[in-house]
């Protein structure tokens, strides 16, 4: 399926948007990536969709080819950018999907702009992240965002070294593919031997704080007026048992989020999107919502 990168006008410049074009008249899905990811994280899902929809996946403000877009950052800024993208795509209601932090962006966008989305698919994100007993929200925020911020300052002498860094990550063990490598390499900026992540630290900190500490992010999924569903992974960031959510927590919040909740078995926080099994499951749900 043909892939191209387009520039969509937003406040402060152009938002880089990856487009996998479907057949003429195909429905449109806007897909939003995680905290330090980029639009190419949706490439495995695009492959599984195989042209049944047109998939638009931006590099969000402060990341990859959109790294030069200025602040302010945060979920409200992303919601404005996504609203501009929806208008650029024709302004008709479409499916909004998001993974991890992108799920919060999708929920906030749909809550703020109810005419923009006819349905929302949240992939391992979008509901408040439960805080373990004995830990406060700020400590939980640092536990989740801190490692990502520290990685942004790391330098790599070559793309092969960067590849090795991610190949050794437990969450990608058994889930590696050419599409995963292309997505991860798309993050790099600079020249050898001083390559580093393109993510703006200010953007990552602002977005992470909004997700973990912001009241709008916490309540957006509960304010949706369109159909919505959550797909969740049973394993976490490091492929460990226990992910962001579990059955007990999801039952407890079901009254605040009246939507379908679906487990995607044998996936972790990353492979639910980038692994073959996870990508196929996400693609099936997007098709069900889009067609």
Tab-separated table of C-alpha atoms in Angstrom:
chain	number	residue	atom	x	y	z
A	1	UNK	CA	0.000	0.000	0.000
A	2	UNK	CA	1.322	3.402	-0.957
A	3	UNK	CA	2.773	5.479	1.864
A	4	UNK	CA	3.474	9.198	1.639
A	5	UNK	CA	4.200	12.029	4.054
A	6	UNK	CA	2.171	15.209	3.707
A	7	UNK	CA	2.302	18.585	5.441
A	8	UNK	CA	-0.945	19.854	6.949
A	9	UNK	CA	-1.130	23.526	8.017
A	10	UNK	CA	-1.466	23.991	11.773
A	11	UNK	CA	-0.614	26.789	14.160
A	12	UNK	CA	3.108	27.506	13.870
A	13	UNK	CA	3.838	25.566	10.673
A	14	UNK	CA	3.181	22.215	9.040
A	15	UNK	CA	2.171	19.000	10.774
A	16	UNK	CA	3.811	15.989	9.108
A	17	UNK	CA	1.158	13.359	8.374
A	18	UNK	CA	1.787	9.824	7.165
A	19	UNK	CA	-0.912	8.717	4.738
A	20	UNK	CA	-1.669	5.214	3.584
A	21	UNK	CA	-4.331	5.831	0.941
A	22	UNK	CA	-7.270	3.482	0.601
A	23	UNK	CA	-9.435	2.938	-2.431
A	24	UNK	CA	-11.436	5.924	-3.719
A	25	UNK	CA	-14.209	6.702	-1.280
A	26	UNK	CA	-12.661	4.658	1.519
A	27	UNK	CA	-13.453	5.848	5.056
A	28	UNK	CA	-10.795	7.820	6.916
A	29	UNK	CA	-9.126	6.923	10.201
A	30	UNK	CA	-6.883	9.394	12.040
A	31	UNK	CA	-4.402	7.490	14.200
A	32	UNK	CA	-2.357	9.093	16.988
A	33	UNK	CA	0.889	7.767	18.457
A	34	UNK	CA	2.346	7.530	21.945
A	35	UNK	CA	4.478	9.828	24.053
A	36	UNK	CA	7.882	9.385	22.356
A	37	UNK	CA	6.694	7.583	19.237
A	38	UNK	CA	5.805	8.873	15.758
A	39	UNK	CA	3.252	8.258	13.040
A	40	UNK	CA	5.130	5.284	11.596
A	41	UNK	CA	4.235	3.292	14.710
A	42	UNK	CA	0.918	2.722	12.897
A	43	UNK	CA	2.549	1.138	9.827
A	44	UNK	CA	1.842	-2.468	10.956
A	45	UNK	CA	-1.838	-1.549	11.386
A	46	UNK	CA	-1.830	0.110	7.951
A	47	UNK	CA	-0.455	-3.116	6.453
A	48	UNK	CA	-3.182	-5.134	8.159
A	49	UNK	CA	-5.846	-2.728	6.869
A	50	UNK	CA	-4.552	-3.298	3.321
A	51	UNK	CA	-6.264	-0.284	1.775
A	52	UNK	CA	-9.701	-0.822	3.287
A	53	UNK	CA	-9.456	2.659	4.825
A	54	UNK	CA	-7.300	5.735	4.346
A	55	UNK	CA	-5.097	5.938	7.422
A	56	UNK	CA	-3.721	9.330	8.479
A	57	UNK	CA	-1.089	9.155	11.225
A	58	UNK	CA	0.625	12.436	12.127
A	59	UNK	CA	3.993	12.900	13.733
A	60	UNK	CA	2.548	14.855	16.638
A	61	UNK	CA	3.878	18.291	17.535
A	62	UNK	CA	7.417	17.999	18.911
A	63	UNK	CA	8.195	14.617	17.320
A	64	UNK	CA	10.027	13.331	14.223
A	65	UNK	CA	9.149	15.409	11.133
A	66	UNK	CA	6.979	17.686	13.290
A	67	UNK	CA	9.739	18.294	15.832
A	68	UNK	CA	10.253	21.878	14.651
A	69	UNK	CA	6.676	22.888	15.478
A	70	UNK	CA	6.846	25.232	18.466
A	71	UNK	CA	5.088	25.011	21.802
A	72	UNK	CA	2.986	25.344	23.741
A	73	UNK	CA	2.609	21.573	23.951
A	74	UNK	CA	0.141	19.464	25.878
A	75	UNK	CA	-3.058	17.609	25.020
A	76	UNK	CA	-5.019	20.769	24.205
A	77	UNK	CA	-2.418	21.747	21.596
A	78	UNK	CA	-2.553	18.275	20.054
A	79	UNK	CA	-6.356	18.429	20.010
A	80	UNK	CA	-6.170	21.673	18.026
A	81	UNK	CA	-3.738	20.091	15.579
A	82	UNK	CA	-5.917	17.000	15.158
A	83	UNK	CA	-8.996	19.165	14.636
A	84	UNK	CA	-7.109	21.016	11.886
A	85	UNK	CA	-6.167	17.659	10.349
A	86	UNK	CA	-9.811	16.513	10.391
A	87	UNK	CA	-10.861	19.715	8.624
A	88	UNK	CA	-8.054	19.251	6.089
A	89	UNK	CA	-9.297	15.697	5.472
A	90	UNK	CA	-12.736	16.980	4.545
A	91	UNK	CA	-14.304	17.918	7.843
A	92	UNK	CA	-16.618	14.889	7.926
A	93	UNK	CA	-16.888	12.729	11.052
A	94	UNK	CA	-14.316	9.975	10.990
A	95	UNK	CA	-12.757	7.392	13.278
A	96	UNK	CA	-10.232	8.721	15.778
A	97	UNK	CA	-7.775	6.166	17.137
A	98	UNK	CA	-4.919	6.593	19.563
A	99	UNK	CA	-2.294	4.462	21.244
A	100	UNK	CA	-0.970	5.193	24.746
A	101	UNK	CA	-0.650	9.002	25.055
A	102	UNK	CA	-2.295	9.245	21.632
A	103	UNK	CA	-5.405	7.627	23.101
A	104	UNK	CA	-5.707	10.569	25.503
A	105	UNK	CA	-5.282	12.956	22.561
A	106	UNK	CA	-8.050	11.136	20.694
A	107	UNK	CA	-10.384	11.290	23.690
A	108	UNK	CA	-9.691	14.981	24.368
A	109	UNK	CA	-10.137	15.849	20.680
A	110	UNK	CA	-13.440	13.999	20.411
A	111	UNK	CA	-14.701	15.509	23.678
A	112	UNK	CA	-13.772	19.032	22.591
A	113	UNK	CA	-14.885	18.593	18.977
A	114	UNK	CA	-17.779	16.104	19.003
A	115	UNK	CA	-18.562	16.751	15.324
A	116	UNK	CA	-15.090	15.536	14.323
A	117	UNK	CA	-15.439	11.880	15.283
A	118	UNK	CA	-18.140	9.332	14.662
A	119	UNK	CA	-16.320	6.829	16.870
A	120	UNK	CA	-13.159	6.496	18.944
A	121	UNK	CA	-10.811	3.536	19.401
A	122	UNK	CA	-8.430	3.760	22.364
A	123	UNK	CA	-5.443	1.399	22.293
A	124	UNK	CA	-3.929	0.755	25.733
A	125	UNK	CA	-4.524	4.296	26.902
A	126	UNK	CA	-7.139	7.004	27.249
A	127	UNK	CA	-8.436	6.042	30.695
A	128	UNK	CA	-6.774	7.389	33.844
A	129	UNK	CA	-3.705	5.335	34.705
A	130	UNK	CA	-4.316	3.681	38.093
A	131	UNK	CA	-1.894	4.763	40.804
A	132	UNK	CA	-0.528	1.850	42.882
A	133	UNK	CA	-1.243	1.896	46.596
A	134	UNK	CA	1.435	3.818	48.475
A	135	UNK	CA	2.391	5.996	45.486
A	136	UNK	CA	1.060	9.443	44.593
A	137	UNK	CA	0.168	10.666	41.114
A	138	UNK	CA	3.310	12.798	40.766
A	139	UNK	CA	5.506	9.836	41.674
A	140	UNK	CA	3.649	7.673	39.181
A	141	UNK	CA	4.109	10.348	36.525
A	142	UNK	CA	7.863	10.405	37.098
A	143	UNK	CA	7.997	6.615	37.027
A	144	UNK	CA	6.359	6.558	33.599
A	145	UNK	CA	7.745	9.714	31.986
A	146	UNK	CA	11.200	9.848	33.602
A	147	UNK	CA	12.761	6.941	31.662
A	148	UNK	CA	11.435	8.366	28.399
A	149	UNK	CA	12.940	11.786	29.128
A	150	UNK	CA	16.291	10.264	30.057
A	151	UNK	CA	16.380	8.350	26.767
A	152	UNK	CA	15.981	11.607	24.855
A	153	UNK	CA	19.421	12.771	25.999
A	154	UNK	CA	21.184	9.554	24.965
A	155	UNK	CA	23.444	9.735	21.902
A	156	UNK	CA	24.116	6.911	19.468
A	157	UNK	CA	27.168	6.592	17.257
A	158	UNK	CA	25.294	4.850	14.446
A	159	UNK	CA	21.884	3.719	13.352
A	160	UNK	CA	23.014	0.158	13.915
A	161	UNK	CA	23.773	0.974	17.557
A	162	UNK	CA	20.300	2.478	17.908
A	163	UNK	CA	18.821	-0.627	16.321
A	164	UNK	CA	20.676	-2.765	18.842
A	165	UNK	CA	19.344	-0.651	21.709
A	166	UNK	CA	15.757	-1.407	20.725
A	167	UNK	CA	16.368	-5.025	19.703
A	168	UNK	CA	17.474	-5.633	23.293
A	169	UNK	CA	14.290	-4.097	24.729
A	170	UNK	CA	12.098	-6.827	26.276
A	171	UNK	CA	8.911	-5.429	24.768
A	172	UNK	CA	10.206	-5.935	21.215
A	173	UNK	CA	11.664	-9.401	21.757
A	174	UNK	CA	9.756	-11.646	19.389
A	175	UNK	CA	7.926	-8.736	17.782
A	176	UNK	CA	10.651	-7.258	15.571
A	177	UNK	CA	9.918	-6.492	11.922
A	178	UNK	CA	11.082	-4.199	9.138
A	179	UNK	CA	8.121	-1.924	9.914
A	180	UNK	CA	9.116	-1.695	13.586
A	181	UNK	CA	12.676	-0.826	12.654
A	182	UNK	CA	11.545	1.849	10.182
A	183	UNK	CA	9.286	3.390	12.828
A	184	UNK	CA	12.049	3.491	15.444
A	185	UNK	CA	14.670	4.814	13.022
A	186	UNK	CA	12.251	7.582	11.996
A	187	UNK	CA	12.737	9.037	15.473
A	188	UNK	CA	16.447	9.736	15.009
A	189	UNK	CA	17.835	13.209	14.356
A	190	UNK	CA	21.373	14.460	13.751
A	191	UNK	CA	24.286	12.782	12.026
A	192	UNK	CA	26.580	9.910	12.946
A	193	UNK	CA	28.302	9.672	15.361
A	194	UNK	CA	25.906	11.953	17.299
A	195	UNK	CA	22.416	10.649	16.684
A	196	UNK	CA	19.669	11.227	19.213
A	197	UNK	CA	15.900	11.226	19.507
A	198	UNK	CA	14.039	13.941	17.617
A	199	UNK	CA	11.477	14.310	20.418
A	200	UNK	CA	11.436	17.695	22.105
A	201	UNK	CA	11.925	17.171	25.841
A	202	UNK	CA	9.577	20.061	26.628
A	203	UNK	CA	6.841	18.373	24.595
A	204	UNK	CA	7.323	15.018	26.287
A	205	UNK	CA	7.248	16.559	29.764
A	206	UNK	CA	4.180	18.688	29.040
A	207	UNK	CA	2.255	15.841	27.422
A	208	UNK	CA	3.227	13.375	30.130
A	209	UNK	CA	2.130	15.765	32.868
A	210	UNK	CA	-1.218	16.306	31.140
A	211	UNK	CA	-1.802	12.562	30.859
A	212	UNK	CA	-0.894	11.757	34.453
A	213	UNK	CA	-1.957	14.901	36.300
A	214	UNK	CA	-4.411	16.772	34.090
A	215	UNK	CA	-8.106	16.738	34.920
A	216	UNK	CA	-9.190	17.012	31.273
A	217	UNK	CA	-7.287	13.894	30.256
A	218	UNK	CA	-8.706	11.978	33.202
A	219	UNK	CA	-12.306	12.726	32.285
A	220	UNK	CA	-12.302	13.020	28.500
A	221	UNK	CA	-13.179	9.382	27.752
A	222	UNK	CA	-16.199	9.641	30.038
A	223	UNK	CA	-17.476	12.713	28.190
A	224	UNK	CA	-17.529	11.135	24.736
A	225	UNK	CA	-20.882	11.315	22.976
A	226	UNK	CA	-19.865	9.015	20.119
A	227	UNK	CA	-19.380	5.226	20.298
A	228	UNK	CA	-16.013	4.252	21.767
A	229	UNK	CA	-14.022	1.210	22.728
A	230	UNK	CA	-10.821	0.368	24.547
A	231	UNK	CA	-8.373	-2.324	23.474
A	232	UNK	CA	-5.975	-3.258	26.250
A	233	UNK	CA	-2.803	-5.304	26.619
A	234	UNK	CA	-2.266	-7.725	29.520
A	235	UNK	CA	1.484	-6.970	29.698
A	236	UNK	CA	3.333	-3.733	30.291
A	237	UNK	CA	6.102	-1.491	28.938
A	238	UNK	CA	8.822	-4.054	29.644
A	239	UNK	CA	6.700	-7.049	28.613
A	240	UNK	CA	6.107	-7.768	32.298
A	241	UNK	CA	2.866	-9.355	33.526
A	242	UNK	CA	0.384	-6.636	34.366
A	243	UNK	CA	-0.121	-3.723	32.001
A	244	UNK	CA	-1.530	-0.226	32.368
A	245	UNK	CA	-4.955	-1.690	33.084
A	246	UNK	CA	-6.386	-4.919	34.429
A	247	UNK	CA	-9.830	-6.501	34.596
A	248	UNK	CA	-10.505	-5.371	38.167
A	249	UNK	CA	-9.713	-1.734	37.398
A	250	UNK	CA	-11.713	-1.756	34.165
A	251	UNK	CA	-14.747	-3.182	35.962
A	252	UNK	CA	-14.408	-0.473	38.612
A	253	UNK	CA	-14.462	2.362	36.051
A	254	UNK	CA	-17.008	0.853	33.682
A	255	UNK	CA	-19.707	3.255	34.911
A	256	UNK	CA	-17.530	6.244	34.006
A	257	UNK	CA	-16.605	4.849	30.579
A	258	UNK	CA	-19.708	3.242	29.051
A	259	UNK	CA	-17.983	1.650	26.086
A	260	UNK	CA	-16.774	-1.696	24.810
A	261	UNK	CA	-13.620	-2.997	26.473
A	262	UNK	CA	-11.653	-5.714	24.696
A	263	UNK	CA	-8.571	-7.624	25.794
A	264	UNK	CA	-5.985	-8.279	23.061
A	265	UNK	CA	-4.346	-11.481	24.350
A	266	UNK	CA	-0.607	-12.100	24.351
A	267	UNK	CA	0.366	-8.457	23.768
A	268	UNK	CA	2.314	-5.841	25.669
A	269	UNK	CA	2.000	-2.063	25.650
A	270	UNK	CA	4.000	-1.821	22.410
A	271	UNK	CA	3.153	-5.027	20.576
A	272	UNK	CA	-0.583	-4.359	20.808
A	273	UNK	CA	0.140	-1.826	18.062
A	274	UNK	CA	3.364	-2.943	16.361
A	275	UNK	CA	3.278	-6.731	16.693
A	276	UNK	CA	1.535	-8.754	13.997
A	277	UNK	CA	-1.185	-10.152	16.279
A	278	UNK	CA	-1.853	-6.807	17.936
A	279	UNK	CA	-1.869	-4.879	14.661
A	280	UNK	CA	-4.398	-7.272	13.164
A	281	UNK	CA	-6.652	-6.951	16.202
A	282	UNK	CA	-6.493	-3.148	16.075
A	283	UNK	CA	-7.143	-3.170	12.319
A	284	UNK	CA	-10.238	-5.354	12.771
A	285	UNK	CA	-11.712	-2.945	15.296
A	286	UNK	CA	-10.927	0.088	13.143
A	287	UNK	CA	-12.669	-1.559	10.213
A	288	UNK	CA	-15.663	-2.407	12.367
A	289	UNK	CA	-15.929	1.249	13.411
A	290	UNK	CA	-15.180	2.739	9.992
A	291	UNK	CA	-17.354	0.673	7.671
